[in-house]
Amino acid sequence: MENHGVDPDIEVENMPADLLAGKDAQLETAVDLMMKAIAGKPAGLPAPPPLLPAYPPSGIVPPQP
């Protein structure tokens, strides 16, 4: 690999006119690819953390053994 970088999985050519117009073909291709990859996998919400006990009225929490 000396004097040679990593070959891309997907080759996308950025045209100078598109870059000047604010369009990034590489970014759009990457976002489209990721949206397709996660389309059938809904994330859902994680389970809520366990409830913590309330502080005592004195405000001093006794040390745990």
PDB file of C-alpha atoms in Angstrom:
ATOM      1  CA  MET A   1       0.000   0.000   0.000  1.00  0.00           C
ATOM      2  CA  GLU A   2       2.977   2.265  -0.056  1.00  0.00           C
ATOM      3  CA  ASN A   3       2.420   5.318  -2.294  1.00  0.00           C
ATOM      4  CA  HIS A   4      -1.177   4.173  -2.879  1.00  0.00           C
ATOM      5  CA  GLY A   5      -4.241   5.109  -0.878  1.00  0.00           C
ATOM      6  CA  VAL A   6      -7.304   3.023  -0.215  1.00  0.00           C
ATOM      7  CA  ASP A   7      -9.589   2.428  -3.189  1.00  0.00           C
ATOM      8  CA  PRO A   8     -13.134   3.707  -2.592  1.00  0.00           C
ATOM      9  CA  ASP A   9     -16.060   1.295  -2.406  1.00  0.00           C
ATOM     10  CA  ILE A  10     -18.161   3.672  -4.511  1.00  0.00           C
ATOM     11  CA  GLU A  11     -16.579   6.092  -6.933  1.00  0.00           C
ATOM     12  CA  VAL A  12     -18.332   9.446  -7.173  1.00  0.00           C
ATOM     13  CA  GLU A  13     -17.016  12.241  -9.332  1.00  0.00           C
ATOM     14  CA  ASN A  14     -17.475  15.792  -8.063  1.00  0.00           C
ATOM     15  CA  MET A  15     -17.989  18.146 -10.964  1.00  0.00           C
ATOM     16  CA  PRO A  16     -16.515  21.643 -10.438  1.00  0.00           C
ATOM     17  CA  ALA A  17     -19.726  23.365 -11.541  1.00  0.00           C
ATOM     18  CA  ASP A  18     -21.752  21.348  -9.019  1.00  0.00           C
ATOM     19  CA  LEU A  19     -19.324  22.205  -6.226  1.00  0.00           C
ATOM     20  CA  LEU A  20     -19.591  25.905  -7.079  1.00  0.00           C
ATOM     21  CA  ALA A  21     -23.382  25.573  -6.999  1.00  0.00           C
ATOM     22  CA  GLY A  22     -23.163  24.063  -3.493  1.00  0.00           C
ATOM     23  CA  LYS A  23     -23.957  20.485  -4.514  1.00  0.00           C
ATOM     24  CA  ASP A  24     -21.732  17.762  -3.050  1.00  0.00           C
ATOM     25  CA  ALA A  25     -22.223  14.518  -4.972  1.00  0.00           C
ATOM     26  CA  GLN A  26     -20.053  12.500  -2.559  1.00  0.00           C
ATOM     27  CA  LEU A  27     -22.030  13.645   0.466  1.00  0.00           C
ATOM     28  CA  GLU A  28     -25.375  13.055  -1.233  1.00  0.00           C
ATOM     29  CA  THR A  29     -24.316   9.569  -2.323  1.00  0.00           C
ATOM     30  CA  ALA A  30     -23.112   8.728   1.194  1.00  0.00           C
ATOM     31  CA  VAL A  31     -26.352   9.961   2.789  1.00  0.00           C
ATOM     32  CA  ASP A  32     -28.474   8.041   0.254  1.00  0.00           C
ATOM     33  CA  LEU A  33     -26.466   4.884   0.924  1.00  0.00           C
ATOM     34  CA  MET A  34     -26.870   5.192   4.696  1.00  0.00           C
ATOM     35  CA  MET A  35     -30.594   5.989   4.446  1.00  0.00           C
ATOM     36  CA  LYS A  36     -31.095   2.824   2.401  1.00  0.00           C
ATOM     37  CA  ALA A  37     -29.051   0.822   4.925  1.00  0.00           C
ATOM     38  CA  ILE A  38     -31.163   1.925   7.907  1.00  0.00           C
ATOM     39  CA  ALA A  39     -34.536   2.005   6.118  1.00  0.00           C
ATOM     40  CA  GLY A  40     -35.682  -1.434   7.324  1.00  0.00           C
ATOM     41  CA  LYS A  41     -34.201  -1.206  10.799  1.00  0.00           C
ATOM     42  CA  PRO A  42     -36.230   1.065  13.075  1.00  0.00           C
ATOM     43  CA  ALA A  43     -34.165   2.068  16.071  1.00  0.00           C
ATOM     44  CA  GLY A  44     -36.904   2.520  18.658  1.00  0.00           C
ATOM     45  CA  LEU A  45     -36.284   3.973  22.069  1.00  0.00           C
ATOM     46  CA  PRO A  46     -33.995   2.505  24.717  1.00  0.00           C
ATOM     47  CA  ALA A  47     -35.455   1.373  28.020  1.00  0.00           C
ATOM     48  CA  PRO A  48     -35.627   4.106  30.646  1.00  0.00           C
ATOM     49  CA  PRO A  49     -33.024   4.001  33.413  1.00  0.00           C
ATOM     50  CA  PRO A  50     -34.055   2.653  36.819  1.00  0.00           C
ATOM     51  CA  LEU A  51     -35.582   5.149  39.204  1.00  0.00           C
ATOM     52  CA  LEU A  52     -33.253   6.582  41.798  1.00  0.00           C
ATOM     53  CA  PRO A  53     -34.382   6.921  45.389  1.00  0.00           C
ATOM     54  CA  ALA A  54     -35.284  10.406  46.536  1.00  0.00           C
ATOM     55  CA  TYR A  55     -32.855  12.271  48.767  1.00  0.00           C
ATOM     56  CA  PRO A  56     -33.737  12.247  52.445  1.00  0.00           C
ATOM     57  CA  PRO A  57     -35.212  15.482  53.873  1.00  0.00           C
ATOM     58  CA  SER A  58     -31.915  16.296  55.604  1.00  0.00           C
ATOM     59  CA  GLY A  59     -30.101  16.275  52.268  1.00  0.00           C
ATOM     60  CA  ILE A  60     -27.391  13.957  53.597  1.00  0.00           C
ATOM     61  CA  VAL A  61     -27.189  10.575  51.941  1.00  0.00           C
ATOM     62  CA  PRO A  62     -25.762   7.838  54.191  1.00  0.00           C
ATOM     63  CA  PRO A  63     -22.760   6.004  52.698  1.00  0.00           C
ATOM     64  CA  GLN A  64     -23.421   2.685  50.988  1.00  0.00           C
ATOM     65  CA  PRO A  65     -21.642  -0.396  52.420  1.00  0.00           C
TER      66      PRO A  65
END
